[in-house]
Amino acid sequence: MSSSPFELFRRNLKPMMAVLTFLALLSFVVLPAVQTYMQRNPNLGSSNPTVASFGSTELKAAQVEYFTRMHNLTVQALVRMAQTTLDRGGQPQTPGFRTDPRSGQILELGFNDRPSPEGTIRTILFADQARASGFDLDETAISTWLERFTNQELSDSEIMGTLSQATNGQMGRAQFYEQIRSHLLANAFLGRATASVARGQDIYMTPVEQWESFLKLNQSATLDAYGVLVNDYVSEVDANFGDAEVRATYDEGKESLPDENSSDPAFYKPAAAKFEYLVADLETFVDAELANLSDEDIKAEYERRVANGQFQVDTTPAADLLDQMDVVEPESANTSEPAEPAETSSTEGTGEDPTEKTDGSPAPAESKQLSPKQATDEQATNEPAPAEDKPKEPKEEDSSSNFRSERAVVLVSTQDDEAGEEGDLAKTDSPAAEEVVEEKSLAPAQEDKKSESPAKSEETTGDSPPAKKSESAEQIKEVSDSPDATPEETAKPGKDAKSAEMSGSDESSEAPADSDPEPEPEPEVQPLSEVREDLAREMVLPAATSARNDSARSAFKAMRKQSNRIMLAGDSEAVDPLDLKALADELGLKYQITEMLTRFDLPENLQQSYEVIDENARLGLPFDILMFGTPTPQEQFQPKAETQPIQTLNRDTEETFVAWKTEQKDAYIPELDEVRDEVLEYLKLQEAQELAMAEAENIARMAADQNKSLEELIPEDRRDNLLTGLGPVTAINMVGMQQFVTGNVRELDAVGTDFMNALFATPEGGYGVAPNDPRRVFYVVHPTSFSPSIDDLREQFKQPIGRLMARVPGFDLRGIMNDYYESVTDSAGFEENLDQ
C-alpha cells in the first residue's frame, strides 16, 4: 500500500474539496453577515458600554469602533478606485467628488471621508432618520452608484479586487455596501437640510442680511490703531488658580492642536518622528552635465539657433517706431475718421493768398487747413484736365473703395516723409501721380466734389496748356478706366507714379516698375558671451532632469527592497541595515537625518513636497499627510509606518526627496501632570487679556471724552505701537469668483472677523476696541473716514449685480447647519457618552 502524500490527497480529494468550500463560504459569506448583524444589534454583547443612544437604538463602543474601522477601509478602497479611474482617463460622476485641477489630487470623495467615532455616531443617526423618512437603498442602487463612481472604467470583479487589495482582505462586499449605504442615506438626509437654506449656489438671505453683507464687501475705512500687548500684563497676573479651574481648562483643550492664530486652549500632542532621507537636487545634476559640455558643442548650438532666427536684437530706434505707427494708423482708420489736419494747403509755395480763389471769390473758411487726404483731393480737382480727356463721372462705390482710399493715404504719407522741404503735398509735378491720387484717394464723401472738378478747372486755369502725359500716365489711365481692374492692377501703376514723383524728372517715369530693392541689413544678434550661460543650461536641462529622476527612482527601489526584507523578517534588527549615506554618494544625492520632529517642525522644502504618483510626475498628497496623516486626533489617512519609503517632489525648489521614518511617536492626549505648566500659562494669558482689554477701553474712553488724540494719551515709550493712516480696508475681500476672505490690515498682527466687526461698528472719528484673532493684542481703533457714502452705497445696492454679489459674504451657513443638527438630535432623543 502506497504511503505517498500525493496518493492520500488523490483518494481524499472530494472530502477535502468539500471542507475547503465550506471554509470559503464561512469566511466570505457567513462571517461578514454575522459581523453586519452584530453591528446592527449591539445589545447581543453585555460587556460593551453604551456610548450613544437615540429612540430605541443604543450604540455600543464595539459597534462604533467597528463602524469607524470599516469607514476608514472604505475610504482607502474608494480612493484607490477613484485613482484607477482617473489613470484610465475617466472621471467619477457621483455628486460631491472633486479633484485639484492642477495636481489631479483627490480632494473630496462625495461623502464624509474623515473617519472618527463622533462622525460614526452622526452617520448612524442621520442614516436612521433617513430610513424613518422613507429613504433606503438596495444593492442594485449601490452597484449603480459604484458604476458612476468608477465611470464604468472598472468591472465588478476589478472593484472587488481593488477592495481586497486596498484593505488587505479585511473587508468584503457586504461590509463595503453597508458602509456606502449608510453614508449615502446620511447625505440624503442632510441634503434636505441644506436645501432649506440654499438653492444650489443661491443662498436664501433676508434683505437686511444682504445689506450687511454688501457693506462688508463694498464699504472701506481708513484708520489709526494703537496696540495694547497682552504680554505686557502677564507679570501682573496672580497665578493662584484652583484645581477645578485647571482641570476644566485642561479638559477643554486636551484634544485640540495648538494654533498660533487661535486663542482657544490646545494641549494635544501631535505625532512626531525621526526621518532619514535623500535629496536629488536638480542643480547638482545640471552642474554635472555642464562639466561634460564642451565649448564646441555650445558654439555649434548657438550658431544653429542664430540661423533659425534666435538671439536677434531689435535695434529699431523709438523715433522710427513712432513714424511707422504714424504711417499705419490711417490704414486702420479706413475712411470713417478724418485724418489729422495738415498745415499746408493747395496754394502753399505759389505765392497766392490761400484765402482767395483764382477768380477772386473768397474761399470757404474751413478750407484753410486740410488733412493730407483732403489736400490731395483738392489738388486733384484744381489741376488742369487734359484737353482730350472728358470729365469722369463719379463711380459707384465698390468693394475696392476701401483699398483705394487706404492706398492713397499711404502714398501721400510716404511722399511727405521722403520729399523734404520741396516735397510739399500741394506740389505734384507728375501728372501720373495726380491721376492716381484722383482715382484712388476719394472717400465716398468726396465724390460729389470730384464731379464738379471739370467746371472749376475751366474757371481757374485759363489758357494754360495741358501738361504732356508720359507713357506711364497713359498706362495708369488705361488700367483705372477699366471696369474689371483689380486692386492689385490699380495699385501697381500707382507705385510707378510714386517713383516718378520722387525722382522729379520725366525720365524717371520710364524706369522699370519692378526695380530691385536695396538689400536689408543683416539683423544684429546677441553675442555668444551674453547668452552662453542660459544656452548651456537649456542644452543640459533635459538630461539633468532625467538623471535626477533616475537616481531618485534607484534610491526608492533600494529602500523599498529593504522595507520588504524587514516586513518579511518581522523585525528590523534581523535584517542588515541599508547604508543610505553610501547609497547617496553612489547616486549623487544628498544624505539627511533629523531629530524627532512634528509636522510643524519639518524643513520648509520637505514640507512643501508632494508624492510622485507616476513617471509623468503627477503629484499626490503632501509630505506631512503621508507621514503623519491629517492634523487631527482622528486621522483620515493612515500614515506610513517605519521604514516604508516615499518619493516626493518640490516643484518650487526642483528637489526630489526619498524618505522614510526611522523612529516614530504617535499622537496622544497628554495627562494633566505632563502639561500642567502649559495649562497655567494659558490661564495667566487669559487674565492678562482682561487687563489689556481694560487698558485699551480706558484709552478709547479718554480720547472720546477729552477730545484728545491717541498720541497725547499713550505712554511715550510705547509710541511705536501707534500706526496711523492705515487702509483703506474692507471687512471682506473678494479673491475670486464667489471666493471671499475676511479683510486684513497688513500692518497689524493677525486681525480678522472680530477686529473688522469692531472697526466698522465704531462711528467715523470715534474710538473703539478691537482684538486680533489670537487675542494677544487689543487695538484702540480710530476710523478716520468711511467711503463711499451711505447714499452712494444705497444706490449701488439697488442694482441687481450689487445684491447678487452680497449673497455669500458673511453668511453663517455653518452656524445654521449646526443649529439644525442640534434640532435633529433633540427630536431624536439623542444622548452621547463617549467617555465610556
mmCIF file of C-alpha atoms in Angstrom, residues 405-640:
data_model
loop_
_atom_site.group_PDB
_atom_site.id
_atom_site.type_symbol
_atom_site.label_atom_id
_atom_site.label_comp_id
_atom_site.label_asym_id
_atom_site.label_seq_id
_atom_site.Cartn_x
_atom_site.Cartn_y
_atom_site.Cartn_z
ATOM 1 C CA SER A 405 -8.585 105.031 -50.077
ATOM 2 C CA GLU A 406 -6.088 103.343 -47.808
ATOM 3 C CA ARG A 407 -3.527 103.009 -50.588
ATOM 4 C CA ALA A 408 -3.758 106.699 -51.370
ATOM 5 C CA VAL A 409 -3.253 107.703 -47.766
ATOM 6 C CA VAL A 410 -0.115 105.615 -47.527
ATOM 7 C CA LEU A 411 1.146 107.127 -50.807
ATOM 8 C CA VAL A 412 0.691 110.687 -49.591
ATOM 9 C CA SER A 413 2.256 109.961 -46.210
ATOM 10 C CA THR A 414 5.265 108.413 -47.895
ATOM 11 C CA GLN A 415 5.680 111.417 -50.164
ATOM 12 C CA ASP A 416 5.518 113.696 -47.158
ATOM 13 C CA ASP A 417 8.278 111.748 -45.393
ATOM 14 C CA GLU A 418 10.633 111.481 -48.344
ATOM 15 C CA ALA A 419 10.187 114.619 -50.416
ATOM 16 C CA GLY A 420 11.808 117.004 -47.930
ATOM 17 C CA GLU A 421 11.094 120.717 -47.993
ATOM 18 C CA GLU A 422 10.278 120.705 -51.709
ATOM 19 C CA GLY A 423 8.066 117.619 -51.449
ATOM 20 C CA ASP A 424 5.026 119.583 -50.311
ATOM 21 C CA LEU A 425 1.693 117.825 -50.571
ATOM 22 C CA ALA A 426 0.369 120.673 -52.700
ATOM 23 C CA LYS A 427 3.125 120.356 -55.333
ATOM 24 C CA THR A 428 2.663 117.349 -57.564
ATOM 25 C CA ASP A 429 4.769 117.641 -60.693
ATOM 26 C CA SER A 430 3.888 114.250 -62.120
ATOM 27 C CA PRO A 431 0.587 114.059 -63.968
ATOM 28 C CA ALA A 432 0.678 110.323 -63.454
ATOM 29 C CA ALA A 433 0.730 110.715 -59.733
ATOM 30 C CA GLU A 434 -2.068 113.286 -59.958
ATOM 31 C CA GLU A 435 -4.165 110.825 -61.928
ATOM 32 C CA VAL A 436 -3.619 108.036 -59.364
ATOM 33 C CA VAL A 437 -4.444 110.270 -56.449
ATOM 34 C CA GLU A 438 -7.569 111.477 -58.201
ATOM 35 C CA GLU A 439 -8.754 107.932 -58.886
ATOM 36 C CA LYS A 440 -7.808 106.245 -55.626
ATOM 37 C CA SER A 441 -7.913 108.699 -52.774
ATOM 38 C CA LEU A 442 -11.507 109.778 -52.951
ATOM 39 C CA ALA A 443 -13.594 108.768 -49.972
ATOM 40 C CA PRO A 444 -17.343 108.424 -50.545
ATOM 41 C CA ALA A 445 -17.873 111.838 -49.009
ATOM 42 C CA GLN A 446 -15.581 113.446 -51.632
ATOM 43 C CA GLU A 447 -17.204 112.005 -54.750
ATOM 44 C CA ASP A 448 -19.651 114.858 -55.247
ATOM 45 C CA LYS A 449 -16.790 117.310 -55.011
ATOM 46 C CA LYS A 450 -14.883 115.383 -57.670
ATOM 47 C CA SER A 451 -17.770 115.557 -60.113
ATOM 48 C CA GLU A 452 -17.576 119.370 -60.071
ATOM 49 C CA SER A 453 -13.848 119.492 -60.800
ATOM 50 C CA PRO A 454 -14.079 119.994 -64.640
ATOM 51 C CA ALA A 455 -16.081 123.182 -64.321
ATOM 52 C CA LYS A 456 -13.760 124.596 -61.712
ATOM 53 C CA SER A 457 -10.776 123.721 -63.882
ATOM 54 C CA GLU A 458 -12.109 125.828 -66.745
ATOM 55 C CA GLU A 459 -12.588 128.778 -64.388
ATOM 56 C CA THR A 460 -9.181 128.701 -62.826
ATOM 57 C CA THR A 461 -6.702 127.523 -65.497
ATOM 58 C CA GLY A 462 -7.359 129.940 -68.308
ATOM 59 C CA ASP A 463 -5.308 129.289 -71.444
ATOM 60 C CA SER A 464 -2.568 127.283 -69.771
ATOM 61 C CA PRO A 465 -1.677 124.324 -71.981
ATOM 62 C CA PRO A 466 -2.194 120.864 -70.604
ATOM 63 C CA ALA A 467 0.830 119.015 -69.314
ATOM 64 C CA LYS A 468 2.333 116.370 -71.546
ATOM 65 C CA LYS A 469 1.430 112.924 -70.399
ATOM 66 C CA SER A 470 4.119 110.293 -70.002
ATOM 67 C CA GLU A 471 3.784 106.730 -71.119
ATOM 68 C CA SER A 472 3.276 105.542 -67.558
ATOM 69 C CA ALA A 473 0.443 108.014 -67.038
ATOM 70 C CA GLU A 474 -1.326 106.606 -70.088
ATOM 71 C CA GLN A 475 -0.933 103.138 -68.651
ATOM 72 C CA ILE A 476 -2.359 104.305 -65.338
ATOM 73 C CA LYS A 477 -5.388 105.841 -67.010
ATOM 74 C CA GLU A 478 -5.868 102.731 -69.094
ATOM 75 C CA VAL A 479 -5.946 100.446 -66.047
ATOM 76 C CA SER A 480 -8.002 102.751 -63.829
ATOM 77 C CA ASP A 481 -10.645 103.230 -66.546
ATOM 78 C CA SER A 482 -11.081 99.506 -66.918
ATOM 79 C CA PRO A 483 -14.203 98.323 -65.128
ATOM 80 C CA ASP A 484 -12.561 94.963 -64.445
ATOM 81 C CA ALA A 485 -9.420 96.407 -62.884
ATOM 82 C CA THR A 486 -8.409 94.610 -59.687
ATOM 83 C CA PRO A 487 -6.901 96.378 -56.709
ATOM 84 C CA GLU A 488 -3.529 94.819 -57.484
ATOM 85 C CA GLU A 489 -3.598 96.149 -61.077
ATOM 86 C CA THR A 490 -4.648 99.566 -59.878
ATOM 87 C CA ALA A 491 -2.019 99.714 -57.164
ATOM 88 C CA LYS A 492 0.962 98.771 -59.335
ATOM 89 C CA PRO A 493 0.895 101.846 -61.618
ATOM 90 C CA GLY A 494 0.491 103.943 -58.516
ATOM 91 C CA LYS A 495 3.812 102.643 -57.307
ATOM 92 C CA ASP A 496 5.425 103.621 -60.622
ATOM 93 C CA ALA A 497 3.859 107.050 -60.413
ATOM 94 C CA LYS A 498 5.171 107.458 -56.905
ATOM 95 C CA SER A 499 8.675 106.643 -58.185
ATOM 96 C CA ALA A 500 8.301 109.259 -60.895
ATOM 97 C CA GLU A 501 7.097 111.816 -58.397
ATOM 98 C CA MET A 502 10.037 111.192 -56.085
ATOM 99 C CA SER A 503 12.580 111.399 -58.911
ATOM 100 C CA GLY A 504 11.335 114.853 -60.016
ATOM 101 C CA SER A 505 12.070 114.189 -63.731
ATOM 102 C CA ASP A 506 10.217 112.806 -66.720
ATOM 103 C CA GLU A 507 12.996 110.314 -67.306
ATOM 104 C CA SER A 508 12.270 108.524 -64.066
ATOM 105 C CA SER A 509 8.800 107.628 -65.303
ATOM 106 C CA GLU A 510 10.413 105.414 -67.928
ATOM 107 C CA ALA A 511 12.321 103.378 -65.294
ATOM 108 C CA PRO A 512 11.319 99.742 -64.848
ATOM 109 C CA ALA A 513 8.425 99.293 -62.460
ATOM 110 C CA ASP A 514 9.976 96.388 -60.542
ATOM 111 C CA SER A 515 13.381 97.737 -59.603
ATOM 112 C CA ASP A 516 15.493 95.654 -57.213
ATOM 113 C CA PRO A 517 15.035 96.833 -53.615
ATOM 114 C CA GLU A 518 18.020 97.687 -51.510
ATOM 115 C CA PRO A 519 19.297 94.654 -49.553
ATOM 116 C CA GLU A 520 18.154 94.658 -45.964
ATOM 117 C CA PRO A 521 20.931 94.892 -43.373
ATOM 118 C CA GLU A 522 21.844 91.744 -41.503
ATOM 119 C CA PRO A 523 19.931 91.567 -38.177
ATOM 120 C CA GLU A 524 22.016 92.195 -35.105
ATOM 121 C CA VAL A 525 22.271 89.215 -32.736
ATOM 122 C CA GLN A 526 23.390 88.849 -29.128
ATOM 123 C CA PRO A 527 26.987 87.684 -28.864
ATOM 124 C CA LEU A 528 27.671 84.218 -27.524
ATOM 125 C CA SER A 529 29.259 85.618 -24.375
ATOM 126 C CA GLU A 530 25.934 87.155 -23.300
ATOM 127 C CA VAL A 531 23.779 84.062 -23.803
ATOM 128 C CA ARG A 532 26.300 81.311 -23.116
ATOM 129 C CA GLU A 533 25.218 80.522 -19.549
ATOM 130 C CA ASP A 534 21.497 80.348 -20.288
ATOM 131 C CA LEU A 535 22.068 78.456 -23.523
ATOM 132 C CA ALA A 536 24.261 75.862 -21.849
ATOM 133 C CA ARG A 537 21.675 75.300 -19.100
ATOM 134 C CA GLU A 538 18.908 74.822 -21.683
ATOM 135 C CA MET A 539 21.061 72.297 -23.511
ATOM 136 C CA VAL A 540 21.715 70.103 -20.461
ATOM 137 C CA LEU A 541 18.388 70.544 -18.626
ATOM 138 C CA PRO A 542 16.569 67.543 -20.190
ATOM 139 C CA ALA A 543 19.478 65.198 -19.495
ATOM 140 C CA ALA A 544 19.905 66.561 -15.953
ATOM 141 C CA THR A 545 16.207 66.128 -15.184
ATOM 142 C CA SER A 546 16.279 62.567 -16.475
ATOM 143 C CA ALA A 547 19.414 61.783 -14.451
ATOM 144 C CA ARG A 548 17.856 63.244 -11.292
ATOM 145 C CA ASN A 549 14.693 61.185 -11.744
ATOM 146 C CA ASP A 550 16.691 58.018 -12.425
ATOM 147 C CA SER A 551 18.806 58.486 -9.303
ATOM 148 C CA ALA A 552 15.757 59.159 -7.119
ATOM 149 C CA ARG A 553 13.983 56.136 -8.606
ATOM 150 C CA SER A 554 17.008 53.913 -7.946
ATOM 151 C CA ALA A 555 17.170 55.098 -4.345
ATOM 152 C CA PHE A 556 13.459 54.476 -3.872
ATOM 153 C CA LYS A 557 13.748 50.939 -5.260
ATOM 154 C CA ALA A 558 16.659 50.141 -2.943
ATOM 155 C CA MET A 559 14.792 51.473 0.098
ATOM 156 C CA ARG A 560 11.607 49.622 -0.872
ATOM 157 C CA LYS A 561 13.524 46.342 -1.172
ATOM 158 C CA GLN A 562 14.931 46.934 2.286
ATOM 159 C CA SER A 563 11.429 47.668 3.582
ATOM 160 C CA ASN A 564 10.166 44.381 2.123
ATOM 161 C CA ARG A 565 13.015 42.452 3.785
ATOM 162 C CA ILE A 566 12.134 43.976 7.143
ATOM 163 C CA MET A 567 8.445 43.190 6.648
ATOM 164 C CA LEU A 568 9.193 39.537 5.845
ATOM 165 C CA ALA A 569 11.578 39.179 8.762
ATOM 166 C CA GLY A 570 9.148 40.878 11.134
ATOM 167 C CA ASP A 571 11.970 42.741 12.849
ATOM 168 C CA SER A 572 14.248 45.444 11.510
ATOM 169 C CA GLU A 573 17.126 44.235 13.686
ATOM 170 C CA ALA A 574 17.044 40.862 11.966
ATOM 171 C CA VAL A 575 17.965 42.447 8.632
ATOM 172 C CA ASP A 576 21.292 44.005 7.740
ATOM 173 C CA PRO A 577 20.805 47.815 7.723
ATOM 174 C CA LEU A 578 20.886 49.739 4.465
ATOM 175 C CA ASP A 579 23.667 52.323 4.378
ATOM 176 C CA LEU A 580 21.778 55.283 2.954
ATOM 177 C CA LYS A 581 24.800 57.573 3.116
ATOM 178 C CA ALA A 582 26.818 55.247 0.906
ATOM 179 C CA LEU A 583 23.820 54.923 -1.425
ATOM 180 C CA ALA A 584 23.571 58.711 -1.627
ATOM 181 C CA ASP A 585 27.262 59.039 -2.539
ATOM 182 C CA GLU A 586 26.868 56.382 -5.211
ATOM 183 C CA LEU A 587 23.835 58.048 -6.825
ATOM 184 C CA GLY A 588 24.972 61.669 -6.476
ATOM 185 C CA LEU A 589 22.364 62.546 -3.816
ATOM 186 C CA LYS A 590 22.482 64.411 -0.516
ATOM 187 C CA TYR A 591 22.019 62.484 2.720
ATOM 188 C CA GLN A 592 19.970 63.978 5.580
ATOM 189 C CA ILE A 593 18.921 62.747 9.035
ATOM 190 C CA THR A 594 16.720 64.565 11.562
ATOM 191 C CA GLU A 595 15.868 64.530 15.239
ATOM 192 C CA MET A 596 12.324 63.905 16.466
ATOM 193 C CA LEU A 597 10.063 66.318 14.535
ATOM 194 C CA THR A 598 6.347 67.030 14.410
ATOM 195 C CA ARG A 599 4.584 68.035 11.208
ATOM 196 C CA PHE A 600 5.027 71.673 12.243
ATOM 197 C CA ASP A 601 8.824 71.339 12.635
ATOM 198 C CA LEU A 602 9.602 69.890 9.201
ATOM 199 C CA PRO A 603 12.092 71.743 6.957
ATOM 200 C CA GLU A 604 10.174 74.007 4.600
ATOM 201 C CA ASN A 605 11.435 72.436 1.367
ATOM 202 C CA LEU A 606 10.467 68.973 2.649
ATOM 203 C CA GLN A 607 7.090 70.133 3.961
ATOM 204 C CA GLN A 608 6.209 71.676 0.596
ATOM 205 C CA SER A 609 6.918 68.500 -1.387
ATOM 206 C CA TYR A 610 4.221 66.193 -2.786
ATOM 207 C CA GLU A 611 4.093 62.481 -3.518
ATOM 208 C CA VAL A 612 5.197 61.461 -7.018
ATOM 209 C CA ILE A 613 2.403 59.222 -8.305
ATOM 210 C CA ASP A 614 3.804 58.114 -11.662
ATOM 211 C CA GLU A 615 6.598 58.641 -14.167
ATOM 212 C CA ASN A 616 4.818 61.709 -15.574
ATOM 213 C CA ALA A 617 5.467 63.425 -12.217
ATOM 214 C CA ARG A 618 1.804 63.659 -11.301
ATOM 215 C CA LEU A 619 1.665 64.745 -7.687
ATOM 216 C CA GLY A 620 -0.481 63.441 -4.856
ATOM 217 C CA LEU A 621 -0.623 64.114 -1.118
ATOM 218 C CA PRO A 622 1.869 66.400 0.670
ATOM 219 C CA PHE A 623 4.756 65.002 2.684
ATOM 220 C CA ASP A 624 3.289 65.726 6.129
ATOM 221 C CA ILE A 625 -0.017 63.991 5.323
ATOM 222 C CA LEU A 626 1.828 60.920 4.051
ATOM 223 C CA MET A 627 3.993 60.698 7.148
ATOM 224 C CA PHE A 628 1.609 61.907 9.868
ATOM 225 C CA GLY A 629 -1.917 61.610 8.469
ATOM 226 C CA THR A 630 -4.339 64.515 8.769
ATOM 227 C CA PRO A 631 -3.611 67.014 11.568
ATOM 228 C CA THR A 632 -6.456 65.930 13.852
ATOM 229 C CA PRO A 633 -6.710 63.418 16.686
ATOM 230 C CA GLN A 634 -8.923 61.268 14.427
ATOM 231 C CA GLU A 635 -6.705 60.705 11.395
ATOM 232 C CA GLN A 636 -8.249 60.355 7.977
ATOM 233 C CA PHE A 637 -5.305 58.685 6.193
ATOM 234 C CA GLN A 638 -3.172 56.009 7.753
ATOM 235 C CA PRO A 639 0.377 57.401 7.863
ATOM 236 C CA LYS A 640 3.335 55.453 6.580
#
